Coordinates of C-alpha atoms and ligand atoms in Angstrom, one line a residue:
M146 CA 0.0 0.0 0.0
V147 CA 1.3 3.5 -0.9
V148 CA -0.3 5.7 1.7
T149 CA -1.7 9.2 1.2
W150 CA 1.3 11.2 2.2
E151 CA 3.6 9.0 0.0
L152 CA 1.2 9.6 -2.9
R153 CA 1.3 13.3 -2.2
A154 CA 5.1 13.4 -2.1
A155 CA 5.3 11.4 -5.3
F156 CA 2.7 13.6 -7.0
A157 CA 4.8 16.7 -6.2
R158 CA 7.9 15.0 -7.5
G159 CA 6.1 13.9 -10.6
L160 CA 4.8 17.4 -11.4
A161 CA 8.3 18.8 -10.7
A162 CA 9.9 16.4 -13.2
M163 CA 7.3 17.3 -15.8
Y164 CA 7.4 21.0 -15.2
G165 CA 11.3 21.0 -15.3
R166 CA 11.1 19.4 -18.8
E167 CA 8.5 21.9 -20.0
V168 CA 10.0 25.0 -18.4
P169 CA 13.8 24.6 -18.1
A170 CA 14.1 28.0 -16.2
Y171 CA 12.3 26.3 -13.4
E172 CA 15.3 24.1 -12.9
T173 CA 17.5 27.2 -12.6
L174 CA 15.2 28.6 -9.9
V175 CA 15.3 25.4 -8.0
E176 CA 19.0 25.2 -8.2
V177 CA 19.5 28.8 -7.0
T178 CA 17.0 28.1 -4.2
R179 CA 18.8 25.0 -3.0
T180 CA 22.1 26.8 -3.0
I181 CA 20.7 29.7 -0.9
N182 CA 18.9 27.4 1.5
A183 CA 22.2 25.5 2.2
E184 CA 24.0 28.9 2.7
V185 CA 21.4 30.2 5.1
V186 CA 21.4 27.0 7.2
G187 CA 25.2 27.2 7.2
R188 CA 25.1 30.8 8.3
D189 CA 22.2 30.7 10.8
G190 CA 22.3 27.1 12.0
G191 CA 19.2 25.9 13.8
D192 CA 17.5 29.3 13.6
A193 CA 17.2 28.8 9.9
E194 CA 14.9 25.8 10.5
R195 CA 12.6 27.5 13.0
L196 CA 9.8 27.6 10.5
G197 CA 10.4 24.1 9.0
S198 CA 13.2 21.6 8.8
L199 CA 15.6 21.8 5.8
G200 CA 14.1 18.5 4.8
R201 CA 10.6 19.9 4.6
V202 CA 11.6 23.2 3.1
S203 CA 13.7 21.5 0.4
A204 CA 10.8 19.3 -0.7
E205 CA 8.2 22.1 -0.4
R206 CA 6.4 23.3 -3.5
H207 CA 3.2 24.9 -4.4
G208 CA 1.6 24.6 -7.8
A209 CA -1.0 26.8 -9.4
I210 CA -3.7 25.7 -11.7
R211 CA -6.8 27.4 -13.3
V212 CA -10.1 25.8 -14.1
G213 CA -13.2 27.1 -15.9
T214 CA -16.3 25.8 -14.1
P215 CA -17.7 24.6 -10.8
R216 CA -17.8 21.1 -12.2
E217 CA -14.1 21.2 -13.1
L218 CA -13.3 22.6 -9.7
A219 CA -15.3 19.9 -7.9
Q220 CA -13.4 17.3 -10.0
A221 CA -10.0 18.9 -9.2
A222 CA -11.0 18.6 -5.5
R223 CA -11.6 14.8 -5.9
V224 CA -8.1 14.5 -7.5
F225 CA -6.4 16.4 -4.7
A226 CA -8.3 14.5 -2.0
A227 CA -6.5 11.4 -3.2
F228 CA -3.3 13.1 -2.1
G229 CA -4.7 14.3 1.2
M230 CA -5.1 17.9 0.0
Y231 CA -8.3 19.7 1.0
P232 CA -9.6 23.2 0.2
V233 CA -8.4 25.9 2.6
G234 CA -9.2 29.6 2.3
F235 CA -11.1 31.7 -0.1
Y236 CA -9.5 34.4 -2.3
D237 CA -11.5 36.7 -4.6
L238 CA -9.0 38.1 -7.0
R239 CA -11.6 40.2 -8.9
D240 CA -11.3 42.9 -6.3
A241 CA -7.7 42.4 -5.1
G242 CA -6.3 45.6 -6.5
P243 CA -5.9 47.3 -9.9
G244 CA -6.0 45.1 -13.0
A245 CA -7.9 42.4 -11.1
V246 CA -8.5 39.1 -12.7
P247 CA -11.8 37.3 -13.2
V248 CA -11.2 34.3 -10.9
V249 CA -11.9 33.2 -7.3
S250 CA -9.5 30.8 -5.7
T251 CA -8.8 28.4 -2.9
A252 CA -5.7 26.3 -2.0
F253 CA -5.7 22.5 -1.7
R254 CA -3.3 21.4 1.0
P255 CA -2.8 19.0 3.9
L256 CA -4.6 20.1 7.0
D257 CA -2.8 18.9 10.1
A258 CA 0.7 19.5 11.3
G259 CA 1.8 15.9 11.0
E260 CA 0.8 15.7 7.4
L261 CA 2.3 19.1 6.6
A262 CA 5.6 17.9 8.1
R263 CA 5.6 14.8 5.9
N264 CA 5.0 16.7 2.8
P265 CA 3.4 20.2 2.6
F266 CA 2.5 20.2 -1.2
R267 CA -0.3 22.6 -2.0
V268 CA -2.0 23.8 -5.1
F269 CA -3.4 27.3 -5.5
T270 CA -6.5 26.7 -7.6
S271 CA -8.4 29.4 -9.4
M272 CA -11.9 29.2 -11.1
L273 CA -13.0 31.5 -13.8
V274 CA -16.1 33.5 -12.9
V275 CA -17.8 33.0 -16.2
D276 CA -21.0 34.7 -15.0
D277 CA -19.4 38.0 -14.1
P278 CA -20.9 40.4 -16.6
R279 CA -18.2 43.0 -16.0
Y280 CA -15.9 40.8 -17.9
F281 CA -18.1 38.7 -20.2
D282 CA -21.1 39.8 -22.2
A283 CA -24.0 37.4 -22.8
D284 CA -22.7 36.1 -26.1
T285 CA -19.2 35.4 -24.7
Q286 CA -20.7 33.8 -21.6
A287 CA -22.7 31.4 -23.7
R288 CA -19.8 30.5 -25.9
L289 CA -17.6 30.0 -22.8
Q290 CA -20.1 27.8 -21.2
A291 CA -20.5 25.7 -24.3
F292 CA -16.7 25.4 -24.8
L293 CA -16.1 24.5 -21.2
A294 CA -19.0 22.0 -21.0
D295 CA -17.4 20.1 -23.9
R296 CA -14.0 19.5 -22.5
V297 CA -12.8 16.9 -20.1
L298 CA -9.9 17.9 -17.9
F299 CA -10.0 14.9 -15.6
P300 CA -10.9 11.6 -17.3
P301 CA -13.3 9.2 -15.5
E302 CA -10.5 6.6 -14.9
L303 CA -8.5 9.2 -13.1
L304 CA -11.4 10.3 -10.9
A305 CA -12.3 6.6 -10.1
L306 CA -8.7 5.9 -9.0
A307 CA -8.6 9.2 -7.0
D308 CA -11.9 8.4 -5.2
R309 CA -10.6 5.0 -4.2
A310 CA -7.3 6.4 -3.0
A311 CA -9.2 9.0 -0.9
A312 CA -11.6 6.4 0.5
E313 CA -8.9 3.8 1.4
G314 CA -6.1 6.2 2.5
G315 CA -3.8 5.0 -0.3
L316 CA -3.5 2.5 -3.1
P317 CA -1.6 -0.7 -3.9
E318 CA 1.6 0.0 -5.8
R319 CA 0.3 -0.6 -9.3
D320 CA -2.8 1.4 -8.9
A321 CA -0.8 4.1 -7.2
E322 CA 1.4 4.3 -10.3
A323 CA -1.6 4.5 -12.5
L324 CA -3.1 7.3 -10.4
L325 CA 0.2 9.3 -10.4
G326 CA 0.7 8.9 -14.1
R327 CA -2.9 10.1 -14.9
A328 CA -2.9 12.9 -12.3
T329 CA 0.3 14.3 -13.5
A330 CA -0.7 14.0 -17.2
A331 CA -3.9 16.0 -16.4
F332 CA -1.7 19.1 -15.8
A333 CA 0.7 18.7 -18.7
L334 CA 0.9 21.4 -21.4
S335 CA -1.2 20.2 -24.3
S336 CA -0.2 20.2 -28.0
I337 CA -3.8 20.1 -29.2
P338 CA -4.2 23.2 -31.5
V339 CA -5.7 26.3 -29.9
D340 CA -8.4 28.2 -31.8
R341 CA -6.6 31.5 -32.4
A342 CA -9.6 33.7 -33.0
W343 CA -11.4 32.4 -29.8
Y344 CA -8.2 32.8 -27.8
D345 CA -7.7 36.3 -29.0
H346 CA -11.3 37.3 -28.3
L347 CA -10.8 36.1 -24.7
E348 CA -7.4 37.6 -24.4
H349 CA -8.7 41.0 -25.2
I350 CA -10.9 40.7 -22.1
S351 CA -8.3 39.0 -19.8
S352 CA -5.3 36.9 -20.6
V353 CA -6.2 34.7 -17.6
A354 CA -9.6 34.1 -19.2
A355 CA -7.9 33.1 -22.4
D356 CA -5.5 30.8 -20.6
I357 CA -8.4 29.1 -18.9
G358 CA -11.3 29.2 -21.4
G359 CA -9.4 29.5 -24.7
V360 CA -7.6 26.1 -24.5
P361 CA -9.0 22.6 -24.4
T362 CA -7.1 21.4 -21.3
T363 CA -5.6 22.8 -18.1
H364 CA -1.9 22.9 -17.1
L365 CA 0.3 23.7 -14.3
N366 CA 0.8 27.5 -14.4
H367 CA 3.9 27.4 -12.1
L368 CA 5.5 25.4 -9.5
T369 CA 7.0 27.3 -6.6
P370 CA 9.9 26.3 -4.4
R371 CA 10.4 27.7 -0.9
V372 CA 13.5 29.8 -0.2
L373 CA 15.0 30.9 3.1
D374 CA 16.3 34.3 1.9
I375 CA 14.1 35.8 -0.9
D376 CA 16.0 39.1 -1.2
E377 CA 19.2 37.1 -1.9
L378 CA 17.3 35.0 -4.4
Q379 CA 15.9 38.0 -6.2
A380 CA 19.4 39.5 -6.5
R381 CA 20.9 36.3 -7.7
M382 CA 18.4 35.5 -10.3
R383 CA 18.8 39.1 -11.7
S384 CA 22.6 38.7 -11.8
R385 CA 22.0 35.7 -14.0
G386 CA 20.1 37.9 -16.4
I387 CA 16.7 36.6 -15.5
E388 CA 14.0 39.3 -15.5
M389 CA 12.2 39.3 -12.1
I390 CA 9.0 41.3 -11.3
D391 CA 9.8 44.7 -9.9
E392 CA 8.9 44.1 -6.3
I393 CA 8.8 41.2 -3.9
Q394 CA 5.1 40.8 -2.9
G395 CA 4.0 40.8 0.7
P396 CA 5.8 42.1 3.7
P397 CA 9.0 44.2 3.2
A398 CA 12.4 42.9 4.2
W399 CA 13.1 43.9 7.8
E400 CA 15.1 42.9 10.8
G401 CA 12.1 41.5 12.8
P402 CA 10.4 38.1 12.5
D403 CA 9.2 36.9 9.1
V404 CA 5.5 36.9 9.0
L405 CA 3.0 35.5 6.4
L406 CA 4.5 35.1 3.0
R407 CA 6.8 36.9 0.6
Q408 CA 6.8 36.0 -3.1
T409 CA 8.5 37.0 -6.3
S410 CA 8.4 35.6 -9.8
F411 CA 10.3 35.7 -13.1
R412 CA 8.3 36.9 -16.0
A413 CA 6.2 34.5 -18.1
L414 CA 8.4 33.0 -20.8
A415 CA 7.4 32.6 -24.5
E416 CA 6.5 29.0 -25.1
D417 CA 5.7 27.3 -28.5
R418 CA 2.0 26.6 -28.8
V419 CA 0.1 25.2 -31.8
F420 CA -2.8 27.3 -33.2
R421 CA -5.5 26.8 -35.7
Y422 CA -6.3 30.0 -37.7
P423 CA -9.6 31.0 -39.1
D424 CA -8.5 30.0 -42.6
G425 CA -8.0 26.4 -41.3
S426 CA -4.2 26.4 -41.3
V427 CA -2.4 25.1 -38.3
R428 CA 0.8 26.9 -37.3
T429 CA 3.1 27.2 -34.3
G430 CA 3.0 30.5 -32.4
A431 CA 4.0 31.5 -28.9
L432 CA 2.3 32.4 -25.7
R433 CA 3.6 33.9 -22.5
V434 CA 1.5 32.5 -19.6
R435 CA 3.6 30.3 -17.5
F436 CA 6.2 31.7 -15.1
G437 CA 8.4 30.8 -12.2
E438 CA 7.7 31.9 -8.7
V439 CA 9.5 31.5 -5.4
E440 CA 8.4 32.2 -1.9
Q441 CA 9.6 32.7 1.7
R442 CA 7.2 31.7 4.5
G443 CA 6.9 33.3 7.9
I444 CA 4.8 33.0 11.0
A445 CA 1.0 32.7 10.7
L446 CA -0.8 35.8 12.0
T447 CA -3.9 35.6 14.2
P448 CA -7.0 37.5 13.0
R449 CA -5.8 40.4 15.2
G450 CA -2.3 40.2 13.6
R451 CA -3.8 40.0 10.1
A452 CA -6.0 43.1 10.7
L453 CA -2.8 44.9 11.8
Y454 CA -1.0 43.6 8.7
D455 CA -3.8 44.9 6.4
R456 CA -3.7 48.3 8.1
M457 CA 0.1 48.5 7.7
V458 CA -0.2 47.7 4.0
A459 CA -2.8 50.4 3.7
E460 CA -0.6 52.8 5.6
A461 CA 2.4 51.9 3.5
D462 CA 0.4 52.5 0.3
A463 CA -0.8 55.9 1.5
R464 CA 2.7 56.9 2.5
G465 CA 4.4 55.7 -0.7
G466 CA 8.1 55.1 -0.8
G467 CA 8.1 51.4 -1.9
P468 CA 9.7 48.8 0.3
D469 CA 11.7 51.4 2.3
G470 CA 8.5 53.2 3.2
A471 CA 6.8 49.9 4.1
R472 CA 9.8 49.0 6.3
E473 CA 9.4 52.2 8.3
V474 CA 5.7 51.4 8.8
W475 CA 6.6 47.9 10.0
R476 CA 9.2 49.2 12.4
R477 CA 6.7 51.5 13.9
H478 CA 3.9 49.0 14.5
L479 CA 5.1 45.4 14.5
P480 CA 6.9 43.9 17.5
A481 CA 10.5 43.1 16.5
T482 CA 10.6 39.8 18.3
E483 CA 8.6 36.6 18.2
R484 CA 8.0 37.0 21.9
G485 CA 6.4 40.4 21.2
L486 CA 4.1 38.9 18.6
A487 CA 3.1 36.2 21.1
E488 CA 2.5 38.6 23.9
R489 CA 0.3 40.8 21.8
G490 CA -1.7 38.0 20.4
L491 CA -0.6 38.8 16.9
A492 CA 0.8 35.4 15.8
F493 CA 0.1 31.8 16.3
F494 CA 2.4 29.6 18.4
T495 CA 2.6 26.1 19.8
Y496 CA 4.0 25.9 23.4
R497 CA 6.7 23.3 24.3
V498 CA 7.0 22.3 27.9
A499 CA 10.6 23.0 29.0
G500 CA 10.4 22.7 32.8
P501 CA 8.2 21.9 35.8
A502 CA 5.5 24.4 36.8
G503 CA 5.6 25.8 40.3
A504 CA 2.9 24.9 42.8
P505 CA -0.2 25.9 40.9
A506 CA -2.8 28.1 42.5
R507 CA -6.1 28.2 40.7
G508 CA -4.8 29.1 37.3
V509 CA -1.5 30.1 35.9
E510 CA -1.2 32.8 33.3
L511 CA 0.4 31.8 30.0
R512 CA 2.7 34.8 30.2
E513 CA 4.0 33.7 33.6
L514 CA 4.8 30.3 32.3
V515 CA 6.6 31.7 29.3
D516 CA 8.5 34.3 31.5
A517 CA 9.5 31.5 33.8
G518 CA 10.8 29.4 30.9
V519 CA 8.3 26.6 31.7
L520 CA 6.7 27.0 28.3
V521 CA 8.6 27.9 25.2
P522 CA 6.6 29.5 22.3
E523 CA 7.4 28.0 18.9
P524 CA 6.1 29.8 15.8
I525 CA 3.5 28.2 13.5
V526 CA 4.4 28.6 9.9
Y527 CA 1.9 30.3 7.5
E528 CA 0.7 27.6 5.1
D529 CA -1.7 29.8 3.0
F530 CA -1.7 32.6 0.5
L531 CA -2.3 36.4 0.3
P532 CA -5.0 37.7 -2.1
R533 CA -3.1 40.9 -2.8
S534 CA 0.1 39.1 -3.5
A535 CA -1.6 36.6 -5.7
A536 CA -3.2 39.4 -7.7
G537 CA 0.2 41.0 -7.9
I538 CA 1.8 37.8 -9.2
F539 CA -1.0 37.3 -11.7
R540 CA -0.9 40.9 -12.8
S541 CA 2.8 41.2 -13.5
N542 CA 2.5 38.2 -15.8
L543 CA -0.4 39.4 -17.9
A544 CA 0.0 40.2 -21.5
G545 CA -2.3 43.3 -21.3
D546 CA -4.6 45.1 -18.9
G547 CA -7.7 43.5 -20.3
T548 CA -11.1 45.1 -20.2
R549 CA -13.7 45.3 -17.5
E550 CA -17.0 47.2 -17.5
E551 CA -17.8 48.6 -14.2
G552 CA -21.3 49.3 -13.0
R553 CA -22.7 45.9 -13.8
G554 CA -23.7 43.7 -10.9
A555 CA -21.0 41.1 -10.1
P556 CA -22.0 37.7 -8.8
E557 CA -20.9 37.4 -5.2
Y558 CA -18.6 34.6 -4.1
D559 CA -17.4 33.7 -0.6
L560 CA -16.1 30.8 1.3
A561 CA -19.6 29.3 1.8
R562 CA -20.5 29.6 -1.8
L563 CA -17.3 27.9 -2.8
A564 CA -18.1 25.1 -0.3
G565 CA -21.4 24.7 -2.0
V566 CA -19.6 24.3 -5.4
L567 CA -17.3 21.7 -4.0
G568 CA -20.0 20.0 -1.9
S569 CA -17.5 19.9 1.0
T570 CA -16.0 22.1 3.7
V571 CA -13.7 24.8 2.7
H572 CA -11.6 25.3 5.8
D573 CA -10.9 28.7 7.3
P574 CA -7.1 28.9 7.7
M575 CA -7.5 30.8 11.0
D576 CA -9.5 27.9 12.5
L577 CA -6.7 25.4 11.6
Y578 CA -4.0 27.5 13.2
A579 CA -6.1 28.3 16.3
A580 CA -6.9 24.6 16.7
Q581 CA -3.2 23.7 16.6
Q582 CA -2.3 26.4 19.1
D583 CA -5.2 25.4 21.5
A584 CA -4.2 21.7 21.2
S585 CA -0.7 22.4 22.3
L586 CA -1.8 24.5 25.2
R587 CA -4.2 21.8 26.4
A588 CA -1.4 19.2 26.1
A589 CA 0.9 21.5 28.1
A590 CA -1.7 22.0 30.8
R591 CA -2.1 18.2 31.1
T592 CA 1.6 17.7 31.3
L593 CA 2.1 20.4 33.9
G594 CA -1.1 19.6 35.8
V595 CA -2.2 23.3 35.8
R596 CA -5.0 25.3 34.3
I597 CA -3.4 27.8 31.9
V598 CA -5.1 31.1 31.7
P599 CA -4.3 32.9 28.4
A600 CA -5.2 36.3 29.8
N601 CA -3.6 39.8 29.6
T602 CA -2.7 40.1 26.0
L603 CA -0.9 43.5 25.5
P604 CA -2.5 45.9 23.1
A605 CA -1.8 45.0 19.5
D606 CA 0.2 48.0 18.8
T607 CA 0.0 51.8 18.8
L608 CA -2.6 52.0 16.1
P609 CA -6.1 52.8 17.3
T610 CA -7.7 49.5 18.3
A611 CA -11.0 50.4 16.7
A612 CA -10.0 48.9 13.4
L613 CA -8.9 45.6 15.0
P614 CA -11.3 42.7 15.3
A615 CA -13.8 43.0 18.1
N616 CA -13.1 41.0 21.1
T617 CA -15.3 37.9 20.6
L618 CA -14.3 35.7 23.5
T619 CA -13.3 37.0 26.9
T620 CA -13.7 33.7 28.7
T621 CA -10.5 32.4 30.1
S622 CA -11.5 28.7 29.6
L623 CA -8.7 27.1 27.8
T624 CA -10.9 25.0 25.6
T625 CA -12.7 27.9 24.1
T626 CA -10.2 30.6 23.8
S627 CA -6.6 31.1 22.8
L628 CA -4.0 33.7 23.4
T629 CA -5.4 35.5 20.4
T630 CA -8.9 36.0 21.4
T631 CA -8.5 37.5 24.8
S632 CA -9.7 41.0 25.7
L633 CA -8.6 43.8 23.5
T634 CA -9.6 46.2 26.2
T635 CA -6.6 45.3 28.3
T636 CA -4.3 48.3 28.6
T637 CA -0.6 48.5 29.1
E638 CA -1.2 49.7 32.7
E639 CA -3.1 46.5 33.5
T640 CA -0.3 44.3 32.4
R641 CA 2.7 43.8 34.4
Ligands
OOG938 C1 -2.0 32.0 -9.4 C2 -1.3 33.3 -9.0 C3 -1.2 33.4 -7.5 C4 0.3 32.8 -5.6 O1 1.3 32.0 -5.2 O2 -0.1 33.6 -4.9 C5 -0.2 32.5 -6.9 C6 -2.0 31.8 -10.9 O3 -1.2 32.5 -11.6 O4 -2.7 31.0 -11.4 O5 0.3 31.6 -7.5
NI939 NI1 1.9 30.8 -6.8

């Protein structure tokens, strides 16, 4: 039996081998990433592995795919379930900044820490919003629907194998090979001729729409390795003459803890594609849709931390000054240490028991246990994506701005509607991180034989708290609250 995580690791390796053959520049990116990761571990030792062992980080990839319809998305979900990858998070990229693209997205990934540690492969998956009249007029919608209804991205044999693997937690060796072969092939670049006129019609509206609805199959759009020093990577790729996007997406480089996610990409490369022209002739042309991306992951932020992040981004935008300006904003508002993030309830941590608790009274405050060195906070790595960064990555790889007519009612999508499309739960990333943190605190409480009270979180920062999430839970019961959901009304005077 090849079990789920082994299937997932093999799937990631299979896609990487295929993508490396299709896009040789990907191999360069992986090679530079590997070199930098080894250097960072050599330089920083154990600190470099705080957010994931070198083993995990070296194997870590995310892919990106794009599908056209709810039916295709639901089928993709069945394929990913075979590999223990489930939908997490909802991203609406139609409104994620200028030049927005007509898709809504989720990410398929392992859910629990054990599975993530074995292999964290995830796939950012976008679905075209065909019924958004700002992009597609009635005629185009009808043609898109007909075109998409006609194609088969995931053949029945693949779906049958995938369903079995999901139900049985793996497959016998021969079936596993068949599943891997078929699943990988479903994401290969196709050589079936592309209808040039139809592709051009959609490309005028949005190159992403053309990449999804203008071709008869889907394909991996990129495969992204994880690097431990993205600034160094950006510089080194440039020195090799590879054109990178102008700015690293996400948080600026700064001396404090890495939070969330930083990403950069090299520009989409011209690839040979076969076209059928209106006169019936079939000729080779070129498209630029697939690119290389790399990312650096940081600590997962709590809802409170995320609200602060969004405010800092807005402040940096208003202030201008690019990454230097953003760095100033960061220095002003974000604690410069992990400890500071934990104390202010801004980031998620697990807590390792490092010593015996003193004689417990009725409850011991988490902060006291941390101060006494009894509990050691360890950061939880961010496993998800950022809508603004995703839009930035999309945008910088588009052929043109496209067209969008404002003033027409847009169909609304959210996590619940996406769950309806998939017929299954779409997990909220925050719930997963909070559950992990709570579980570690419960385990610590059992080990120490004390009740841990996660009270007295310091104010988030010097920004007015009005814009931060309202305090939803003030109970100090460990099972229902976490360090992140304690009272926001606590003031500095009240804390020791
Ligand atoms: C997805 C773009 C977003 C990320 O990592 O945020 C993305 C796509 O191009 O299909 O990959
Ligand atoms: Ni990506």
